[in-house]
Structure formats: C-alpha cells, structure tokens
PDB file of C-alpha atoms and ligand atoms in Angstrom:
ATOM      1  CA  MET Y   1     164.142  65.425 220.113  1.00 91.00           C
ATOM      2  CA  LYS Y   2     164.267  62.008 218.481  1.00 95.00           C
ATOM      3  CA  ALA Y   3     167.524  60.467 217.244  1.00 95.00           C
ATOM      4  CA  PHE Y   4     166.544  60.785 213.572  1.00 96.00           C
ATOM      5  CA  GLN Y   5     165.787  64.487 214.111  1.00 97.00           C
ATOM      6  CA  ARG Y   6     169.189  65.189 215.650  1.00 97.00           C
ATOM      7  CA  ASP Y   7     170.841  63.215 212.839  1.00 98.00           C
ATOM      8  CA  PHE Y   8     168.885  65.198 210.267  1.00 98.00           C
ATOM      9  CA  ILE Y   9     169.971  68.578 211.679  1.00 98.00           C
ATOM     10  CA  GLU Y  10     173.583  67.386 211.686  1.00 98.00           C
ATOM     11  CA  PHE Y  11     173.244  66.195 208.093  1.00 98.00           C
ATOM     12  CA  ALA Y  12     171.658  69.492 206.951  1.00 98.00           C
ATOM     13  CA  ILE Y  13     174.396  71.567 208.617  1.00 98.00           C
ATOM     14  CA  ALA Y  14     177.162  69.330 207.215  1.00 98.00           C
ATOM     15  CA  ARG Y  15     175.807  69.706 203.667  1.00 98.00           C
ATOM     16  CA  GLY Y  16     175.427  73.489 203.979  1.00 98.00           C
ATOM     17  CA  VAL Y  17     171.639  73.152 203.635  1.00 98.00           C
ATOM     18  CA  LEU Y  18     170.989  74.698 207.038  1.00 98.00           C
ATOM     19  CA  LYS Y  19     172.945  77.914 207.415  1.00 98.00           C
ATOM     20  CA  PHE Y  20     173.124  80.700 209.969  1.00 97.00           C
ATOM     21  CA  GLY Y  21     173.731  84.347 209.053  1.00 97.00           C
ATOM     22  CA  GLU Y  22     171.442  86.900 207.429  1.00 97.00           C
ATOM     23  CA  PHE Y  23     169.039  85.891 204.659  1.00 97.00           C
ATOM     24  CA  THR Y  24     166.177  87.676 202.927  1.00 96.00           C
ATOM     25  CA  LEU Y  25     163.162  85.398 202.553  1.00 92.00           C
ATOM     26  CA  LYS Y  26     160.527  85.281 199.814  1.00 85.00           C
ATOM     27  CA  SER Y  27     158.303  87.169 202.286  1.00 84.00           C
ATOM     28  CA  GLY Y  28     160.896  89.966 202.660  1.00 90.00           C
ATOM     29  CA  ARG Y  29     161.640  88.993 206.260  1.00 93.00           C
ATOM     30  CA  ILE Y  30     165.321  89.033 207.191  1.00 96.00           C
ATOM     31  CA  SER Y  31     166.006  85.648 208.746  1.00 96.00           C
ATOM     32  CA  PRO Y  32     169.035  84.596 210.836  1.00 97.00           C
ATOM     33  CA  TYR Y  33     168.928  81.141 209.268  1.00 98.00           C
ATOM     34  CA  PHE Y  34     168.029  79.547 205.944  1.00 97.00           C
ATOM     35  CA  PHE Y  35     167.245  76.044 204.782  1.00 97.00           C
ATOM     36  CA  ASN Y  36     168.239  75.402 201.164  1.00 97.00           C
ATOM     37  CA  ALA Y  37     167.145  71.852 200.317  1.00 96.00           C
ATOM     38  CA  GLY Y  38     168.581  72.239 196.794  1.00 95.00           C
ATOM     39  CA  LEU Y  39     172.019  71.625 198.309  1.00 97.00           C
ATOM     40  CA  PHE Y  40     171.133  67.992 198.981  1.00 97.00           C
ATOM     41  CA  ASN Y  41     172.531  67.471 195.521  1.00 96.00           C
ATOM     42  CA  SER Y  42     174.214  64.093 195.189  1.00 98.00           C
ATOM     43  CA  GLY Y  43     172.939  60.523 194.965  1.00 98.00           C
ATOM     44  CA  GLY Y  44     174.152  59.822 198.492  1.00 98.00           C
ATOM     45  CA  ASP Y  45     172.469  62.961 199.868  1.00 98.00           C
ATOM     46  CA  LEU Y  46     169.177  62.062 198.219  1.00 98.00           C
ATOM     47  CA  ALA Y  47     169.300  58.489 199.487  1.00 98.00           C
ATOM     48  CA  LYS Y  48     169.837  59.767 203.039  1.00 98.00           C
ATOM     49  CA  LEU Y  49     167.234  62.495 202.678  1.00 98.00           C
ATOM     50  CA  GLY Y  50     164.620  59.945 201.597  1.00 98.00           C
ATOM     51  CA  ARG Y  51     165.288  57.881 204.716  1.00 98.00           C
ATOM     52  CA  PHE Y  52     164.687  60.934 206.948  1.00 98.00           C
ATOM     53  CA  TYR Y  53     161.403  61.775 205.201  1.00 98.00           C
ATOM     54  CA  ALA Y  54     160.319  58.124 205.424  1.00 98.00           C
ATOM     55  CA  ASP Y  55     161.251  57.962 209.133  1.00 97.00           C
ATOM     56  CA  ALA Y  56     159.245  61.114 209.900  1.00 98.00           C
ATOM     57  CA  LEU Y  57     156.271  59.805 207.925  1.00 98.00           C
ATOM     58  CA  VAL Y  58     156.241  56.416 209.623  1.00 97.00           C
ATOM     59  CA  ASP Y  59     156.783  58.070 213.026  1.00 96.00           C
ATOM     60  CA  ALA Y  60     153.740  60.338 212.467  1.00 97.00           C
ATOM     61  CA  GLY Y  61     151.548  57.338 211.589  1.00 96.00           C
ATOM     62  CA  VAL Y  62     149.275  59.302 209.213  1.00 97.00           C
ATOM     63  CA  GLU Y  63     147.466  57.053 206.712  1.00 96.00           C
ATOM     64  CA  PHE Y  64     147.661  57.815 202.996  1.00 98.00           C
ATOM     65  CA  ASP Y  65     147.326  56.131 199.596  1.00 98.00           C
ATOM     66  CA  VAL Y  66     149.735  58.018 197.339  1.00 98.00           C
ATOM     67  CA  LEU Y  67     152.786  60.291 197.689  1.00 98.00           C
ATOM     68  CA  PHE Y  68     152.633  63.454 195.599  1.00 97.00           C
ATOM     69  CA  GLY Y  69     155.673  65.657 194.846  1.00 96.00           C
ATOM     70  CA  PRO Y  70     154.770  69.075 193.389  1.00 94.00           C
ATOM     71  CA  ALA Y  71     157.075  70.379 190.623  1.00 93.00           C
ATOM     72  CA  TYR Y  72     159.879  71.034 190.825  1.00 92.00           C
ATOM     73  CA  LYS Y  73     161.430  70.632 194.225  1.00 92.00           C
ATOM     74  CA  GLY Y  74     158.878  68.115 195.469  1.00 95.00           C
ATOM     75  CA  ILE Y  75     159.697  65.656 192.684  1.00 96.00           C
ATOM     76  CA  PRO Y  76     163.055  64.249 193.843  1.00 97.00           C
ATOM     77  CA  ILE Y  77     161.855  64.377 197.445  1.00 98.00           C
ATOM     78  CA  ALA Y  78     158.717  62.309 196.760  1.00 98.00           C
ATOM     79  CA  THR Y  79     160.774  59.904 194.644  1.00 98.00           C
ATOM     80  CA  THR Y  80     163.470  59.290 197.243  1.00 98.00           C
ATOM     81  CA  THR Y  81     160.850  59.018 200.016  1.00 98.00           C
ATOM     82  CA  ALA Y  82     159.009  56.334 198.019  1.00 98.00           C
ATOM     83  CA  VAL Y  83     162.292  54.427 197.547  1.00 98.00           C
ATOM     84  CA  ALA Y  84     163.129  54.680 201.272  1.00 98.00           C
ATOM     85  CA  LEU Y  85     159.652  53.495 202.298  1.00 98.00           C
ATOM     86  CA  ALA Y  86     160.161  50.418 200.099  1.00 98.00           C
ATOM     87  CA  ASP Y  87     163.781  49.756 201.140  1.00 98.00           C
ATOM     88  CA  SER Y  88     163.695  50.578 204.850  1.00 97.00           C
ATOM     89  CA  HIS Y  89     160.041  50.101 205.820  1.00 97.00           C
ATOM     90  CA  GLN Y  90     158.795  47.375 203.427  1.00 97.00           C
ATOM     91  CA  ARG Y  91     156.045  49.696 202.196  1.00 98.00           C
ATOM     92  CA  ASP Y  92     155.580  49.830 198.439  1.00 98.00           C
ATOM     93  CA  VAL Y  93     153.650  53.076 198.061  1.00 97.00           C
ATOM     94  CA  PRO Y  94     152.498  54.631 194.740  1.00 98.00           C
ATOM     95  CA  TYR Y  95     153.855  58.067 193.931  1.00 98.00           C
ATOM     96  CA  CYS Y  96     153.267  60.772 191.352  1.00 97.00           C
ATOM     97  CA  PHE Y  97     154.253  64.311 190.434  1.00 96.00           C
ATOM     98  CA  ASN Y  98     153.033  67.099 188.187  1.00 94.00           C
ATOM     99  CA  ARG Y  99     154.527  68.952 185.245  1.00 91.00           C
ATOM    100  CA  LYS Y 100     154.405  72.723 185.322  1.00 88.00           C
ATOM    101  CA  GLU Y 101     153.478  72.808 181.610  1.00 82.00           C
ATOM    102  CA  ALA Y 102     150.598  70.543 180.544  1.00 73.00           C
ATOM    103  CA  LYS Y 103     151.563  68.214 177.695  1.00 67.00           C
ATOM    104  CA  THR Y 104     149.293  68.295 174.632  1.00 69.00           C
ATOM    105  CA  HIS Y 105     150.666  65.235 172.822  1.00 68.00           C
ATOM    106  CA  GLY Y 106     151.606  61.664 173.803  1.00 64.00           C
ATOM    107  CA  GLU Y 107     149.986  60.647 177.071  1.00 63.00           C
ATOM    108  CA  GLY Y 108     148.826  64.253 177.649  1.00 61.00           C
ATOM    109  CA  GLY Y 109     147.887  65.837 180.972  1.00 69.00           C
ATOM    110  CA  ASN Y 110     150.163  67.251 183.606  1.00 88.00           C
ATOM    111  CA  LEU Y 111     150.463  64.322 186.018  1.00 92.00           C
ATOM    112  CA  VAL Y 112     153.162  61.667 185.815  1.00 94.00           C
ATOM    113  CA  GLY Y 113     153.365  58.385 187.697  1.00 96.00           C
ATOM    114  CA  SER Y 114     150.620  56.689 189.659  1.00 97.00           C
ATOM    115  CA  PRO Y 115     147.083  58.192 189.433  1.00 96.00           C
ATOM    116  CA  LEU Y 116     146.536  61.010 191.935  1.00 96.00           C
ATOM    117  CA  GLU Y 117     143.624  59.433 193.791  1.00 95.00           C
ATOM    118  CA  GLY Y 118     142.503  58.580 197.289  1.00 97.00           C
ATOM    119  CA  ARG Y 119     144.288  60.091 200.288  1.00 97.00           C
ATOM    120  CA  VAL Y 120     147.267  62.151 199.154  1.00 97.00           C
ATOM    121  CA  MET Y 121     150.453  62.798 201.145  1.00 98.00           C
ATOM    122  CA  LEU Y 122     152.014  65.918 199.657  1.00 97.00           C
ATOM    123  CA  VAL Y 123     155.804  66.046 200.020  1.00 97.00           C
ATOM    124  CA  ASP Y 124     157.829  69.258 199.814  1.00 95.00           C
ATOM    125  CA  ASP Y 125     160.856  71.034 201.320  1.00 94.00           C
ATOM    126  CA  VAL Y 126     159.765  74.082 203.344  1.00 91.00           C
ATOM    127  CA  ILE Y 127     156.474  75.915 203.843  1.00 84.00           C
ATOM    128  CA  THR Y 128     156.864  79.609 204.557  1.00 75.00           C
ATOM    129  CA  ALA Y 129     153.689  81.332 203.352  1.00 73.00           C
ATOM    130  CA  GLY Y 130     152.067  78.207 201.914  1.00 78.00           C
ATOM    131  CA  THR Y 131     151.773  79.570 198.343  1.00 77.00           C
ATOM    132  CA  ALA Y 132     153.121  76.401 196.729  1.00 79.00           C
ATOM    133  CA  ILE Y 133     150.821  74.167 198.790  1.00 84.00           C
ATOM    134  CA  ARG Y 134     147.764  76.176 197.768  1.00 84.00           C
ATOM    135  CA  GLU Y 135     148.611  75.656 194.086  1.00 85.00           C
ATOM    136  CA  SER Y 136     148.905  71.894 194.595  1.00 89.00           C
ATOM    137  CA  MET Y 137     145.571  71.782 196.427  1.00 89.00           C
ATOM    138  CA  ALA Y 138     143.783  72.954 193.296  1.00 88.00           C
ATOM    139  CA  LEU Y 139     145.278  69.998 191.430  1.00 90.00           C
ATOM    140  CA  ILE Y 140     144.321  67.497 194.134  1.00 93.00           C
ATOM    141  CA  GLU Y 141     140.754  68.835 194.200  1.00 91.00           C
ATOM    142  CA  GLN Y 142     140.525  68.642 190.392  1.00 90.00           C
ATOM    143  CA  GLN Y 143     141.304  64.920 190.623  1.00 91.00           C
ATOM    144  CA  GLN Y 144     138.649  64.444 193.317  1.00 88.00           C
ATOM    145  CA  ALA Y 145     141.394  63.199 195.613  1.00 94.00           C
ATOM    146  CA  SER Y 146     141.715  64.310 199.236  1.00 94.00           C
ATOM    147  CA  LEU Y 147     144.700  65.683 201.108  1.00 95.00           C
ATOM    148  CA  SER Y 148     145.686  63.366 203.930  1.00 95.00           C
ATOM    149  CA  GLY Y 149     148.777  65.271 205.019  1.00 96.00           C
ATOM    150  CA  VAL Y 150     151.758  67.391 204.079  1.00 96.00           C
ATOM    151  CA  LEU Y 151     155.297  66.194 204.767  1.00 97.00           C
ATOM    152  CA  ILE Y 152     158.132  68.724 204.837  1.00 97.00           C
ATOM    153  CA  ALA Y 153     161.704  68.903 206.101  1.00 97.00           C
ATOM    154  CA  LEU Y 154     161.551  72.022 208.286  1.00 96.00           C
ATOM    155  CA  ASP Y 155     158.723  73.808 210.074  1.00 93.00           C
ATOM    156  CA  ARG Y 156     159.968  77.404 210.446  1.00 92.00           C
ATOM    157  CA  GLN Y 157     157.251  78.024 213.085  1.00 91.00           C
ATOM    158  CA  GLU Y 158     156.570  81.550 211.934  1.00 90.00           C
ATOM    159  CA  ARG Y 159     153.433  83.540 211.390  1.00 87.00           C
ATOM    160  CA  GLY Y 160     151.625  83.454 208.099  1.00 80.00           C
ATOM    161  CA  LYS Y 161     149.206  86.246 207.267  1.00 75.00           C
ATOM    162  CA  GLY Y 162     147.599  86.442 210.707  1.00 81.00           C
ATOM    163  CA  GLU Y 163     148.422  85.170 214.172  1.00 82.00           C
ATOM    164  CA  LEU Y 164     148.637  81.517 213.163  1.00 87.00           C
ATOM    165  CA  SER Y 165     151.735  80.016 211.590  1.00 86.00           C
ATOM    166  CA  ALA Y 166     151.588  79.440 207.845  1.00 85.00           C
ATOM    167  CA  ILE Y 167     151.532  75.747 208.653  1.00 88.00           C
ATOM    168  CA  GLN Y 168     148.628  76.128 211.078  1.00 90.00           C
ATOM    169  CA  GLU Y 169     146.794  78.076 208.356  1.00 89.00           C
ATOM    170  CA  VAL Y 170     147.358  75.232 205.895  1.00 88.00           C
ATOM    171  CA  GLU Y 171     146.133  72.720 208.510  1.00 91.00           C
ATOM    172  CA  ARG Y 172     143.032  74.794 209.186  1.00 92.00           C
ATOM    173  CA  ASP Y 173     142.214  75.694 205.556  1.00 89.00           C
ATOM    174  CA  PHE Y 174     142.658  72.181 204.200  1.00 89.00           C
ATOM    175  CA  ASN Y 175     141.678  70.219 207.297  1.00 91.00           C
ATOM    176  CA  THR Y 176     144.968  68.362 207.183  1.00 93.00           C
ATOM    177  CA  THR Y 177     148.086  67.532 209.215  1.00 94.00           C
ATOM    178  CA  VAL Y 178     151.527  68.946 208.465  1.00 95.00           C
ATOM    179  CA  ILE Y 179     154.382  66.615 209.427  1.00 97.00           C
ATOM    180  CA  SER Y 180     157.921  67.983 209.527  1.00 97.00           C
ATOM    181  CA  ILE Y 181     161.192  66.120 210.043  1.00 98.00           C
ATOM    182  CA  VAL Y 182     162.238  68.958 212.356  1.00 97.00           C
ATOM    183  CA  ALA Y 183     160.901  72.310 213.564  1.00 95.00           C
ATOM    184  CA  LEU Y 184     162.837  75.475 214.411  1.00 96.00           C
ATOM    185  CA  ALA Y 185     162.523  74.602 218.120  1.00 96.00           C
ATOM    186  CA  ASP Y 186     164.488  71.395 217.438  1.00 97.00           C
ATOM    187  CA  VAL Y 187     167.198  73.396 215.667  1.00 98.00           C
ATOM    188  CA  VAL Y 188     167.495  75.716 218.680  1.00 97.00           C
ATOM    189  CA  ALA Y 189     167.601  72.749 221.085  1.00 97.00           C
ATOM    190  CA  TYR Y 190     170.331  71.198 218.945  1.00 98.00           C
ATOM    191  CA  LEU Y 191     172.423  74.396 218.969  1.00 97.00           C
ATOM    192  CA  GLN Y 192     172.020  74.640 222.748  1.00 97.00           C
ATOM    193  CA  GLU Y 193     173.129  71.030 223.177  1.00 95.00           C
ATOM    194  CA  LYS Y 194     176.200  71.577 221.018  1.00 94.00           C
ATOM    195  CA  GLY Y 195     177.234  74.796 222.750  1.00 93.00           C
ATOM    196  CA  GLY Y 196     179.211  77.650 221.204  1.00 91.00           C
ATOM    197  CA  HIS Y 197     176.267  78.991 219.156  1.00 93.00           C
ATOM    198  CA  ASN Y 198     175.069  81.749 221.481  1.00 95.00           C
ATOM    199  CA  ALA Y 199     175.040  84.480 218.829  1.00 96.00           C
ATOM    200  CA  ASP Y 200     172.957  82.309 216.449  1.00 97.00           C
ATOM    201  CA  ILE Y 201     170.553  81.343 219.237  1.00 97.00           C
ATOM    202  CA  ASP Y 202     170.141  85.002 220.271  1.00 97.00           C
ATOM    203  CA  ALA Y 203     169.453  86.035 216.672  1.00 97.00           C
ATOM    204  CA  ILE Y 204     166.881  83.244 216.271  1.00 97.00           C
ATOM    205  CA  ASN Y 205     165.185  84.206 219.534  1.00 97.00           C
ATOM    206  CA  THR Y 206     164.917  87.834 218.399  1.00 97.00           C
ATOM    207  CA  TYR Y 207     163.505  86.688 215.059  1.00 96.00           C
ATOM    208  CA  ARG Y 208     160.958  84.489 216.852  1.00 95.00           C
ATOM    209  CA  GLU Y 209     159.873  87.443 219.002  1.00 95.00           C
ATOM    210  CA  ASN Y 210     159.088  89.338 215.796  1.00 93.00           C
ATOM    211  CA  TYR Y 211     157.681  86.612 213.569  1.00 92.00           C
ATOM    212  CA  GLY Y 212     157.341  83.462 215.628  1.00 91.00           C
ATOM    213  CA  ILE Y 213     154.145  81.814 216.845  1.00 85.00           C
TER     214      ILE Y 213
HETATM  215  P1  LIG J 301     155.960  79.274 200.269  1.00 57.59           P
HETATM  216  O1  LIG J 301     155.678  78.703 198.892  1.00 57.59           O
HETATM  217  O2  LIG J 301     155.554  80.711 200.362  1.00 57.59           O
HETATM  218  O3  LIG J 301     155.413  78.446 201.388  1.00 57.59           O
HETATM  219  O4  LIG J 301     157.537  79.351 200.465  1.00 57.59           O
HETATM  220  C1  LIG J 301     158.371  78.247 200.318  1.00 57.59           C
HETATM  221  C2  LIG J 301     159.644  78.747 199.684  1.00 57.59           C
HETATM  222  O5  LIG J 301     160.394  79.561 200.589  1.00 57.59           O
HETATM  223  C3  LIG J 301     160.641  77.718 199.328  1.00 57.59           C
HETATM  224  O6  LIG J 301     160.312  77.030 198.158  1.00 57.59           O
HETATM  225  C4  LIG J 301     161.926  78.576 199.171  1.00 57.59           C
HETATM  226  O7  LIG J 301     161.974  79.264 197.948  1.00 57.59           O
HETATM  227  C5  LIG J 301     161.794  79.557 200.266  1.00 57.59           C
HETATM  228  N1  LIG J 301     162.552  79.308 201.518  1.00 57.59           N
HETATM  229  C6  LIG J 301     163.379  78.203 201.720  1.00 57.59           C
HETATM  230  O8  LIG J 301     163.602  77.373 200.850  1.00 57.59           O
HETATM  231  N2  LIG J 301     164.000  78.015 202.940  1.00 57.59           N
HETATM  232  C7  LIG J 301     163.847  78.867 203.978  1.00 57.59           C
HETATM  233  O9  LIG J 301     164.427  78.637 205.062  1.00 57.59           O
HETATM  234  C8  LIG J 301     163.003  79.992 203.783  1.00 57.59           C
HETATM  235  C9  LIG J 301     162.395  80.230 202.540  1.00 57.59           C
HETATM  236  C10 LIG J 301     161.667  81.482 202.331  1.00 57.59           C
HETATM  237  O10 LIG J 301     162.047  82.252 201.431  1.00 57.59           O
HETATM  238  O11 LIG J 301     160.772  81.754 203.130  1.00 57.59           O
END
C-alpha cells in the first residue's frame, strides 16, 4: 500500500465516510462496510479529497485530455481534482460536467465547462454495478469523445452480473482502465496493520467469499 492510500483510508474513517457495520446496498447485498463520499462535506474535506484523487491519477499515469464529473456526485469531485492537479502537480487540465435536465434557453445543452472532447477521464465516487458509468458513456459517445479512464475513490472488488467484478465489466465493455485511490484489499490490509478489527475483517472476508472476485 502506498502512503497516500493509507492516508486516504485514515481520512475516510476519520470523516465517517468509511464505516463498518451492516448496510444494505443498491444491489440488495448486505455489506459489512459502506463508503459514503457525501460525508466529505466541508471545504477542507474537499480540498484534501481532490489531492487524493490527483495523486492516484498521476500515480496511474493514464493520459487524458479532459476531466468529466457526472451529475451529481461527480461534479464536486471532478472540480476539486482539477484544482489539485493545478495546485499540487502544475497541470492545468480542462474539466466539465453534465446537468441532469437539459437546458432549453440561454447557452442550452446539458454540458457545462470545457467541451467534452478528446480522451475523457471520468471521475466518480464508487462503482458497484456500473449503472451510473453506463449512463455517462452514452453522453461521451454522443460527443464523439473517447473514454480514456475512470477514476474512483474505492474499488469494492465485488462481482457484477457475472463472474467478473463490476469494474472489470466496465473495463471490458468500454475498453478502458479503472483507477481507484484504494481497493477493498487495501482497506483490509489497513485494518490488519492497525489491529483490533478482527470482527470487521472476518465479516469482510465472509462477504468476499459470497460476492468477491
Ligand atoms: P452503481 O451506479 O450501480 O455503480 O452504484 C454506485 C452507487 O452505489 C453509489 O452512487 C451509491 O449510491 C452506492 N454505494 C456507495 O455509495 N457506497 C458503497 O460502499 C456502496 C454503494 C452501493 O449501494 O453499492
């Protein structure tokens, strides 16, 4: 695990974003942990969050032309990542986001910010089944842009519809790379390092036996 990954897990736990217990997911699965990125909800949190996304992106070394944050949760994430790339990595990268409702007056359309063109890096919080990503792909294809990669905070490393993980399905279906700041395996390694989390680790291991890849 890299230093920024350990720091990110610590940050997510401290802010109550990463929690252990019993949670029902969108898929109906009962999960022993949950990642609620909406709880990164202050200016300081967002500034820090952007630096973690930017670090993961630079570390992965995937080339792209524009950052795209799908509405709604992707919008602040793409914005803060763009700021962190400029501030901490001297990379002034264009970014854009979509509206859920298309505007019929004024500038019209449903895209805001830089044009969505060239190689797109899509930025979001979590992929579970990949529903949100599939919706954004339609938009990217409409603009004749191409998807260079997807950048998320946490890879839950669980099965999608078949034997592959939802993330592997996205990578296969869209011929792209999914970059995550951390994966579930990193969370487990962190808990092991810290000690005193045996019940959480056991519950995660059982969950991974059922739904993991
Ligand atoms: P997909 O659009 O199906 O990939 O699911 C992503 C969504 O899952 C997120 O936008 C959340 O609503 C939800 N989610 C989390 O945010 N964190 C988790 O740890 C797990 C889920 C989930 O319900 O699977």
